[in-house]
Coordinates of C-alpha atoms in Angstrom, one line a residue:
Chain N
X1 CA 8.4 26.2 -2.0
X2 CA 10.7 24.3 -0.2
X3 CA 10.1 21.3 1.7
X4 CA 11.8 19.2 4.2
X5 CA 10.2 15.5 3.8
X6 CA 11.2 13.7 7.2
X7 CA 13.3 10.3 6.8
X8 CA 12.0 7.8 9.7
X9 CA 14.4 5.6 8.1
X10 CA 12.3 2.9 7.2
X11 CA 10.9 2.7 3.9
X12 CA 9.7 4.2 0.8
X13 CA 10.2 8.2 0.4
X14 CA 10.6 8.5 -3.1
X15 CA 7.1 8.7 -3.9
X16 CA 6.2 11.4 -1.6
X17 CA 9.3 13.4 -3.0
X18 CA 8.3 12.5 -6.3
X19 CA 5.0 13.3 -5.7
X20 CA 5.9 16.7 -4.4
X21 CA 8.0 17.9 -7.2
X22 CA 5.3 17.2 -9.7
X23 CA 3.5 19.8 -8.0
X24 CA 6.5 22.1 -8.4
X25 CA 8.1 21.9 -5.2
X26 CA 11.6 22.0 -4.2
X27 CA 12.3 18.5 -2.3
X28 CA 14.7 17.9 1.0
X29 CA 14.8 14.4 2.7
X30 CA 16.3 14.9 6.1
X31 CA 17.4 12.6 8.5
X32 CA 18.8 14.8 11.1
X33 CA 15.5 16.0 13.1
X34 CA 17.2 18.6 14.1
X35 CA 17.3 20.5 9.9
X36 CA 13.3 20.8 10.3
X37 CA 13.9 23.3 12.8
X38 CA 15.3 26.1 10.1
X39 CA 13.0 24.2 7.2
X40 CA 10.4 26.5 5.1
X41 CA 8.1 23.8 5.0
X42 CA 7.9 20.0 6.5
X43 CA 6.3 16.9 5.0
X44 CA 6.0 13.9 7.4
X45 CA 5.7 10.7 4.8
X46 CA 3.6 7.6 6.2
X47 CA 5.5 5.2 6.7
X48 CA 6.4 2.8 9.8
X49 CA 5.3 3.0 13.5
X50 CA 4.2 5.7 16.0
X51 CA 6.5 5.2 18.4
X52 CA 9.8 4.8 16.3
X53 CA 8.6 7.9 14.6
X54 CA 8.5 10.2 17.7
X55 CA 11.6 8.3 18.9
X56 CA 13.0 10.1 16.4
X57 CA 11.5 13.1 16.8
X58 CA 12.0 13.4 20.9
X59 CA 15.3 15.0 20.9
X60 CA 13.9 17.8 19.7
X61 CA 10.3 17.6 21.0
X62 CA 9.7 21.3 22.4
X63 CA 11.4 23.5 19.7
X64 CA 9.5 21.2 16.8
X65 CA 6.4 21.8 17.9
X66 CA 7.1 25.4 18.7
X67 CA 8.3 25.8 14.7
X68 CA 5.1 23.7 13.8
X69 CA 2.2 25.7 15.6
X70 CA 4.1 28.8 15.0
X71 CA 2.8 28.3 11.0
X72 CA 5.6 26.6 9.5
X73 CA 3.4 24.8 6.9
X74 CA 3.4 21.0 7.4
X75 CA 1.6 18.0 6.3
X76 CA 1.1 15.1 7.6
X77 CA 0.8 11.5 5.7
X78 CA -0.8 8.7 7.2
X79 CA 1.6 7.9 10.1
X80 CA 2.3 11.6 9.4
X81 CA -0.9 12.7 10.2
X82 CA -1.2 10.5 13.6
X83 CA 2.1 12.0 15.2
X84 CA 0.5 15.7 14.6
X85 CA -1.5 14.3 17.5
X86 CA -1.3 14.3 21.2
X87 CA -1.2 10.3 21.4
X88 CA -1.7 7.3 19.9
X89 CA -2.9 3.3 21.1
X90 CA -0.4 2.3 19.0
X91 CA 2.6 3.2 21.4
X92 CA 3.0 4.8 24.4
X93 CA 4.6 8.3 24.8
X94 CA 3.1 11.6 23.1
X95 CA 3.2 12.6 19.5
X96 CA 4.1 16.4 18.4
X97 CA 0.8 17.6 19.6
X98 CA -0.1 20.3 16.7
X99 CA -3.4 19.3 16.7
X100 CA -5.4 18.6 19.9
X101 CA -6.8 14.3 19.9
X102 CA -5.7 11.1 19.8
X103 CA -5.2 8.2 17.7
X104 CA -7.3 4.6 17.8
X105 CA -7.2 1.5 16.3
X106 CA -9.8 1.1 13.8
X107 CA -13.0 -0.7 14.3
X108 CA -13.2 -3.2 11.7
X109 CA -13.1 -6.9 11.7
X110 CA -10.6 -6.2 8.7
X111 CA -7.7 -4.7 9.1
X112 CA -5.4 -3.1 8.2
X113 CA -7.5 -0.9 5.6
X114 CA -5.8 -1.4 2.4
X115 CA -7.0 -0.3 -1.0
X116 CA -8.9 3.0 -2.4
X117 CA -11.7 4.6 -0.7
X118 CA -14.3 7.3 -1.0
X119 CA -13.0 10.7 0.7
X120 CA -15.8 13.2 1.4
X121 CA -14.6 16.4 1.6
X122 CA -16.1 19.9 2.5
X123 CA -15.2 23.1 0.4
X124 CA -12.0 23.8 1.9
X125 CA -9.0 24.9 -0.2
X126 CA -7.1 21.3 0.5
X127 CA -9.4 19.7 -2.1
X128 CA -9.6 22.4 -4.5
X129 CA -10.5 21.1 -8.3
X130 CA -10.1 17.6 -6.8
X131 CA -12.8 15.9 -8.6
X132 CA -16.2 15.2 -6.6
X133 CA -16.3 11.5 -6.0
X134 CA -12.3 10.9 -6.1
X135 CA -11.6 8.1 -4.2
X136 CA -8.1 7.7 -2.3
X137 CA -5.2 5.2 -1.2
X138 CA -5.5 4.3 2.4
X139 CA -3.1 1.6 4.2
X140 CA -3.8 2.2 7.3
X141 CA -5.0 0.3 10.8
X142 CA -5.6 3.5 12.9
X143 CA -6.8 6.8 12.8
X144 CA -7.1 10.3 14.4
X145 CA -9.7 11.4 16.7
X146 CA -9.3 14.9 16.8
X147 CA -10.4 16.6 20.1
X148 CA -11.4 19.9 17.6
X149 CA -12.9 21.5 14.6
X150 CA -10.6 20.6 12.1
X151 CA -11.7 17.7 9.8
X152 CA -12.1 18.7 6.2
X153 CA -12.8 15.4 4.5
X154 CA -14.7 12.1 6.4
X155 CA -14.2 8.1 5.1
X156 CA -16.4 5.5 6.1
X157 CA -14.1 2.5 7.1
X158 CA -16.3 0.5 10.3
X159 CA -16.7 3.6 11.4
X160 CA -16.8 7.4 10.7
X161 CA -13.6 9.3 10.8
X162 CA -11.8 12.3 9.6
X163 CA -9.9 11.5 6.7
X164 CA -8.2 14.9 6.2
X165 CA -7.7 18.0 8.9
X166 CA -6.5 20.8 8.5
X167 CA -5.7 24.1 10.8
X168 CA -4.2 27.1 8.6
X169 CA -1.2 25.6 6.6
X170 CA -1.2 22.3 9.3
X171 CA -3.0 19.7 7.4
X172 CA -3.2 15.7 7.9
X173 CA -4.4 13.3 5.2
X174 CA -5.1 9.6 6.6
X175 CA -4.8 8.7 3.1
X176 CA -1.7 8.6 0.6
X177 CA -1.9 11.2 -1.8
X178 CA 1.4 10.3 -3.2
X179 CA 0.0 6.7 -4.0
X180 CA -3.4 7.9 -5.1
X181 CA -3.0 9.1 -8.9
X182 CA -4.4 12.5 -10.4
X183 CA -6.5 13.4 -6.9
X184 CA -3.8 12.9 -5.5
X185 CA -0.9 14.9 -7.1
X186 CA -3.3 17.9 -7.4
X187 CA -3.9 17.9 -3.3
X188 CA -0.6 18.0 -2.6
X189 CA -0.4 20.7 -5.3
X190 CA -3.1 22.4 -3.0
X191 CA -1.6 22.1 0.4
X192 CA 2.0 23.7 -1.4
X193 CA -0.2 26.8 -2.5
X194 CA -1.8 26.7 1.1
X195 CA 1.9 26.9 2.0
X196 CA 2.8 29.8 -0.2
X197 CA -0.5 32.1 0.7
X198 CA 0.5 31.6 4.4
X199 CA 3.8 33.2 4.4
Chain U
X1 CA -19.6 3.1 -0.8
X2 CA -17.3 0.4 1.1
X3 CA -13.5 -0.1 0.3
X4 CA -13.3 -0.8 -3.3
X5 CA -12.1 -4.5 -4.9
X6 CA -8.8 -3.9 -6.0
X7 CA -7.3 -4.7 -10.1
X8 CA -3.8 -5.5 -9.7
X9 CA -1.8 -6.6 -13.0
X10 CA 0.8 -8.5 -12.1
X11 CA 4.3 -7.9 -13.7
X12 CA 6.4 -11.7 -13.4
X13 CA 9.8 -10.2 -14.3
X14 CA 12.9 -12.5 -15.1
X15 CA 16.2 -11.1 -16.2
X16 CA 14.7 -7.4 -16.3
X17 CA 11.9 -8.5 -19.1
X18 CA 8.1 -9.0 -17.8
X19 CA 7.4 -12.9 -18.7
X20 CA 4.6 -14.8 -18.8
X21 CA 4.5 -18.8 -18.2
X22 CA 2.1 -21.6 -17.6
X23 CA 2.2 -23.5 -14.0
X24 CA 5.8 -22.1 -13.4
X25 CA 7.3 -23.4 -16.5
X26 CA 7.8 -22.3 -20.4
X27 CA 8.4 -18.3 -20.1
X28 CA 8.4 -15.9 -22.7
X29 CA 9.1 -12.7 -22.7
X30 CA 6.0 -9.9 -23.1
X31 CA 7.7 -6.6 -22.2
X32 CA 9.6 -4.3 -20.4
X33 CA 8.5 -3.0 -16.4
X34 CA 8.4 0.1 -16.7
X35 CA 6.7 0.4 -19.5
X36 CA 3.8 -2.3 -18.5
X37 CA 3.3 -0.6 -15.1
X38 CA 2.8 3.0 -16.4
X39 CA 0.2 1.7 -19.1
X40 CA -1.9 -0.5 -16.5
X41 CA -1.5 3.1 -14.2
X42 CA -3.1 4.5 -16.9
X43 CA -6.1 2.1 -17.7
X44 CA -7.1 2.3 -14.1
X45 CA -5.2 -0.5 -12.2
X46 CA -5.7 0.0 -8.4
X47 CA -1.6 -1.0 -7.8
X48 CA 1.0 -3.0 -9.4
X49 CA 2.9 -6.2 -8.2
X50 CA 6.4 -6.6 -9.5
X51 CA 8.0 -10.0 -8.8
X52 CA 11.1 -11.5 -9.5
X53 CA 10.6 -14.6 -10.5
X54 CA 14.1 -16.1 -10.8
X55 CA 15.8 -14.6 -7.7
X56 CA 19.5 -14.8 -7.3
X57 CA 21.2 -13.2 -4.8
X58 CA 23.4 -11.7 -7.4
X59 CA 20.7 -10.6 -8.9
X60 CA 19.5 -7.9 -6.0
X61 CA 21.2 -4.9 -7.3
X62 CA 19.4 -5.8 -11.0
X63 CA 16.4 -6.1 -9.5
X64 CA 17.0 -2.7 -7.4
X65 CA 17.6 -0.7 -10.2
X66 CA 14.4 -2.6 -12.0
X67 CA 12.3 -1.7 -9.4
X68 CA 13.7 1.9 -9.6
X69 CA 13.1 2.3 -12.9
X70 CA 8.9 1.2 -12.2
X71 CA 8.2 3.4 -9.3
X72 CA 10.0 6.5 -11.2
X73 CA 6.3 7.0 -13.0
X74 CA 3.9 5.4 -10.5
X75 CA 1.5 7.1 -8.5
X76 CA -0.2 4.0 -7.5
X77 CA 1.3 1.9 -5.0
X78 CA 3.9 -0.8 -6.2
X79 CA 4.4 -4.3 -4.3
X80 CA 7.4 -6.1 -5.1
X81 CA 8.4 -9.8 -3.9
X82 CA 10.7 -12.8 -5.1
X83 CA 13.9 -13.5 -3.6
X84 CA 13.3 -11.3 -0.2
X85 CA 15.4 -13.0 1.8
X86 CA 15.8 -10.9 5.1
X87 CA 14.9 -7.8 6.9
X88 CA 17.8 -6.2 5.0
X89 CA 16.4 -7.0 2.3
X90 CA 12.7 -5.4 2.6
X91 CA 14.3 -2.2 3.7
X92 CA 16.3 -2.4 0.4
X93 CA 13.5 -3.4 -1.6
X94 CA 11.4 -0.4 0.1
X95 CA 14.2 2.5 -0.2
X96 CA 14.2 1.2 -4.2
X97 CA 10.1 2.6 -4.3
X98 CA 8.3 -0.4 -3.4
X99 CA 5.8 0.8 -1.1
X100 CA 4.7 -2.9 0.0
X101 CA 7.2 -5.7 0.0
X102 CA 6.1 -9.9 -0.7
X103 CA 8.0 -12.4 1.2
X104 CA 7.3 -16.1 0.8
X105 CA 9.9 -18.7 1.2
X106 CA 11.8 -16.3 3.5
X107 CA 8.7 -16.1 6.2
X108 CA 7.9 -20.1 6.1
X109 CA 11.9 -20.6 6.9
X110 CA 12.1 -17.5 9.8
X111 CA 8.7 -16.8 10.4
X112 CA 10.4 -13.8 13.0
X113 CA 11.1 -12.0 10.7
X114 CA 7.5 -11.1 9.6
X115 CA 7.1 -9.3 12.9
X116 CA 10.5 -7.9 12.5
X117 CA 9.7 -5.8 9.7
X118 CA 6.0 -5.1 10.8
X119 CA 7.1 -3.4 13.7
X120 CA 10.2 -1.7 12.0
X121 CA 8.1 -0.7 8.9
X122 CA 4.4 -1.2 9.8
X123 CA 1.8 -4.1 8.3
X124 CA 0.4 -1.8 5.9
X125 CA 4.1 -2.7 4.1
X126 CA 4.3 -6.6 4.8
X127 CA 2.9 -8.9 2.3
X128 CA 2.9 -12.6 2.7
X129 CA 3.1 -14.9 -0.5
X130 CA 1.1 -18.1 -0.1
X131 CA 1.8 -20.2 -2.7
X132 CA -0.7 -23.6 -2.0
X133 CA -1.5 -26.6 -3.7
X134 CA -4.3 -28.8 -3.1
X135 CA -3.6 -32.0 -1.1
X136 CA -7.0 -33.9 -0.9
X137 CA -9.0 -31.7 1.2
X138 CA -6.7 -29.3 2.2
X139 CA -3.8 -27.1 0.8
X140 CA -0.5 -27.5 1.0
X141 CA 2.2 -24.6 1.6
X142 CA 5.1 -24.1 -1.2
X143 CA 8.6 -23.0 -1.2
X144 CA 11.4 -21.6 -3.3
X145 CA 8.6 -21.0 -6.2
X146 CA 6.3 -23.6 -6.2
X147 CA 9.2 -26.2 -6.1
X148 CA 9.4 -27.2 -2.7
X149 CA 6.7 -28.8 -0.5
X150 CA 6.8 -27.4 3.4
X151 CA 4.7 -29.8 4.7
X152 CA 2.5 -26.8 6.0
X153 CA -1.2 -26.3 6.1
X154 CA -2.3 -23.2 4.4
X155 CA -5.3 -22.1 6.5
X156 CA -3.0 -22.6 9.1
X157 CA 0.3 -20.5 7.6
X158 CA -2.6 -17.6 6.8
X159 CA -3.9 -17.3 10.2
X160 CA -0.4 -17.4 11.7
X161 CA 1.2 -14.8 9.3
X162 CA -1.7 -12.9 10.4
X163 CA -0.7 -13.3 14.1
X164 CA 2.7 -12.3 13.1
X165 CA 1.9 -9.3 11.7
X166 CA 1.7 -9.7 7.9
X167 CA -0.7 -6.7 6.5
X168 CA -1.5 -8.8 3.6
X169 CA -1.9 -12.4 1.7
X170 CA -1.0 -12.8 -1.9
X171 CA -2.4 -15.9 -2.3
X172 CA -1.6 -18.2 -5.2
X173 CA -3.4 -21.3 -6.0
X174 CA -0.7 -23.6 -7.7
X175 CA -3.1 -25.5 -9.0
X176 CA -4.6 -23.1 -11.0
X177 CA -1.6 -20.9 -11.7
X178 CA -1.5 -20.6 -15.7
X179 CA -4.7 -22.8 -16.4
X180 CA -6.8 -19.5 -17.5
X181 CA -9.5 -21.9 -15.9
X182 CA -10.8 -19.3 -13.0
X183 CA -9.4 -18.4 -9.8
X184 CA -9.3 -21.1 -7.0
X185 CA -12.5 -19.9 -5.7
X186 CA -12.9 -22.5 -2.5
X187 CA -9.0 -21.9 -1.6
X188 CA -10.2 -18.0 -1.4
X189 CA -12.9 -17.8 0.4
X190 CA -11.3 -20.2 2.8
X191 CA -8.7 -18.4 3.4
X192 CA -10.5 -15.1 3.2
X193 CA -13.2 -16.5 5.8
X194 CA -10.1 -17.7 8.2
X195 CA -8.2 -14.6 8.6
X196 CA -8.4 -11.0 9.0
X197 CA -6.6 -9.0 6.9
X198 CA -7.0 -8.0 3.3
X199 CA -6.6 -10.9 0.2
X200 CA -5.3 -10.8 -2.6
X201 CA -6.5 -14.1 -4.8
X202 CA -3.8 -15.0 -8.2
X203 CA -3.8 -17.7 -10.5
X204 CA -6.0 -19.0 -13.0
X205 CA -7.4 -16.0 -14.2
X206 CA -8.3 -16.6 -18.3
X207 CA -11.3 -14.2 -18.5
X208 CA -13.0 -11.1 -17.0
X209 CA -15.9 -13.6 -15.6
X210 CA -13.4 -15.0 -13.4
X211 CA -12.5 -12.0 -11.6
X212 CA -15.8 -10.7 -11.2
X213 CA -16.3 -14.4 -9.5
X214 CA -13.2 -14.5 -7.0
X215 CA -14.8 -11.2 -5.9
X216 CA -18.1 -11.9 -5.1
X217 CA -18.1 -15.5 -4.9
X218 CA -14.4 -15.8 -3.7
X219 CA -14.9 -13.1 -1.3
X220 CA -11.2 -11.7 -2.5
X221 CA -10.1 -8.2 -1.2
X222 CA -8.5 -7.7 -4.8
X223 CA -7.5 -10.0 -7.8
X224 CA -4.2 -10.6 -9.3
X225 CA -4.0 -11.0 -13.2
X226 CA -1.1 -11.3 -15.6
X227 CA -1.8 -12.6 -19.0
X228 CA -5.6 -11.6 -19.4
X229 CA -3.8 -7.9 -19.6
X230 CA -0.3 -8.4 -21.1
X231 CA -1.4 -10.0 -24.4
X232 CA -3.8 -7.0 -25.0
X233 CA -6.8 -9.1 -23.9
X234 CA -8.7 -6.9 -21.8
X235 CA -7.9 -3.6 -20.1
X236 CA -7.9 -2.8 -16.6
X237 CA -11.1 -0.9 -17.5
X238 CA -12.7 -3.0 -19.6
X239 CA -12.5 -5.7 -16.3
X240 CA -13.7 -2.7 -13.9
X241 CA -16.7 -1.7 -16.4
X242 CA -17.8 -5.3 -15.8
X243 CA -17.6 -5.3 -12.4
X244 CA -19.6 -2.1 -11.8
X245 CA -22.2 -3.9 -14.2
X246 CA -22.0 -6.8 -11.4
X247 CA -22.8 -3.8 -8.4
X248 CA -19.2 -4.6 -7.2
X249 CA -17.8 -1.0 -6.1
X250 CA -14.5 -0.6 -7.9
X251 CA -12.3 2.8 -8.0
X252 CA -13.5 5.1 -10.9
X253 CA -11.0 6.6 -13.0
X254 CA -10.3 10.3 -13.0
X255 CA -8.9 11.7 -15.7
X256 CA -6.1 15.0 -14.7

């Protein structure tokens, strides 16, 4: 499988690329929005801000989400997983809008949420052999509120929220799978098989 | 189960070689990065900071390919700090496969340029080195490793790094840097107590007991610790087995 990891730009890709080809894919960090268009597959990492994400990302707005919600397989990381929404309180403008919610500031006293945390998940095929009780990477001040059934995995972090969705071969972790040892590798193992059983 | 208390062996790197010294001063050499950072990955440490502690700027392209060469096997996220001199140099220092970078003398001197980066490359990256030393009944703020008094109010720094943006304190009590004579535990929970984002409590640690106290007693978001690990002390899991004896939720292990 071949995926397209997006390049914001600002900071660290090589440990979602790394991170990917342990699982056996085939890694491409673009910079030009415009070379997810013809991708097989699309990775957005999580890293940096809402709005300079989709600044990015505007040019090409329509025909992106078009390619996204037409099945191109795509996950989302963190930041990755917010833009996948409709909007966010952390900027103003609209995100790609592949899945239908938006995104709030968490509510805790302490933020952001930094360090590992429990991820429940229900069966779904995203945490396949992902051991029961694994707990997961977050570094994150907001989160998703999606506006339909699509969480597969809830954290407790001040308050209740999804920490994974996923719709088909669209899927959003909150958390950093890349940063988030064993679990970790063998979800995003998981979402390229998702990948390859969708085609 | 809340957010789990963090482990985080600290790699002090000079020259490419992970060192260990007492207040600042007499280093010796214990091992090479890579190398350290995989085996803590594998006993169960929560992250890794990697700092350069003799900076140069000539050094930044040494310290580069260092920091390369650590991330190549990490899954677990890596913070690296010393010598971070400007937004330049965090983007650098994050394209090399840190995922968080320190900054300490660099945010006292141009405090703008902890919102800089926050806003370019988000809090969750941004980590603020405090390096304090008591000063009667309060703590004084420290430059240019641990050399230079600012003149500065820690309590005061932490909440305004917070206001700026910072994700994160590393906080270092000066005092009890290299004693193996506990953590700083009132400088902690002060300093926990007066902000709002995660800390990160370093120096002093000598003993398993005194990480288990800077995080209960301390009220630390995660403990730093160098020496207790590099001289084959303790493990990473031998420090978490205590913990979870103590009912302080730490981040089990799984095995692939």
């Amino acid at each position: 499988m071949k995926v397209s990891v997006m390049d914001y730009g600002v900071g660290n890709l090589h440990s979602i690329a790394k991170g990917l080809e342990r699982a056996g894919a085939t890694v491409e960090v673009v910079s030009d929005p415009a070379l997810l268009l013809g991708s097989e597959s699309i990775v957005f990492p999580g890293v940096g801000a809402f709005g300079a994400a989709m600044d990015i990302l505007r040019p090409i707005l329509p025909e992106l989400n078009k390619h996204i919600v037409d099945g191109t397989p795509t996950m989302g990381v963190c930041l990755g997983m917010q833009i996948l929404f409709e909007r966010s309180e952390e900027s103003p403008g609209v995100g790609l809008s592949a899945f239908r919610g938006e995104v709030k500031k968490l509510k805790s006293r302490r933020i952001p949420q930094m360090g590992w945390n429990d991820v429940v998940p229900e069966a779904d095929p995203l945490f396949e052999g992902v051991p029961r009780g694994a707990q997961f990477y977050f570094a994150n001040s907001y989160v998703c509120h999606p506006e339909e059934d699509v969480a597969v995995a809830k954290t407790e972090y001040g308050e209740s929220f999804p920490s994974a969705v996923r719709k088909g071969a669209l899927c959003g972790v909150q958390f950093h799978p890349e940063k988030s040892g064993p679990p970790g590798l063998r979800l995003l193992a998981n979402f390229l098989r998702i990948a390859e059983e969708s085609k | 189960m809340p957010l789990t208390k963090r482990i985080i062996p600290c790699l002090d790197v000079r020259d490419g070689t992970v060192v260990k010294g007492v207040c600042f001063k007499n280093l010796q050499s214990v091992g090479d990065p890579p190398t350290l950072a995989v085996a803590y990955q594998e006993q169960g440490a929560d992250e890794i900071v990697f700092l350069d502690v003799k900076a140069t700027v000539a050094g930044a392209a040494t310290l580069r390919s260092a920091v390369k060469k650590t991330a190549e096997n990490l899954f677990i996220p890596l913070t690296v700090g010393g010598g971070t001199r400007s937004f330049e140099d965090v983007r650098e220092t994050l394209k090399a496969g840190a995922d968080k970078v320190s900054v300490n003398t660099a945010a006292v001197e141009n405090p703008e340029m902890i919102t800089e980066c926050a806003d370019a490359f988000g809090s969750q990256c941004v980590v603020v080195a405090i390096d304090a030393k008591r000063d009667n009944d309060s703590w004084e703020v420290y430059t240019y490793s641990g050399t230079r008094p600012t003149g500065r109010d820690a309590v005061e720094w932490a909440k305004e790094v917070c206001d700026r943006g910072a994700g994160e304190i590393l906080l270092t009590s000066m005092d009890a840097d290299g004693t193996k004579a506990g953590y700083d535990i009132e400088l902690t929970r002060t300093i926990v107590r007066a902000t709002n984002v995660p800390v990160i409590a370093s120096g002093g640690c000598g003993t398993i007991e005194h990480i288990v106290e800077v995080l209960t007693r301390g009220e630390a978001d995660a403990a730093l610790a160098a020496s207790i690990f590099h001289y084959g002390q303790h493990t990473v899991a031998d420090v978490k087995e205590a913990l979870r004896a103590k009912g302080v939720p730490v981040r089990e292990s799984v095995a692939e």
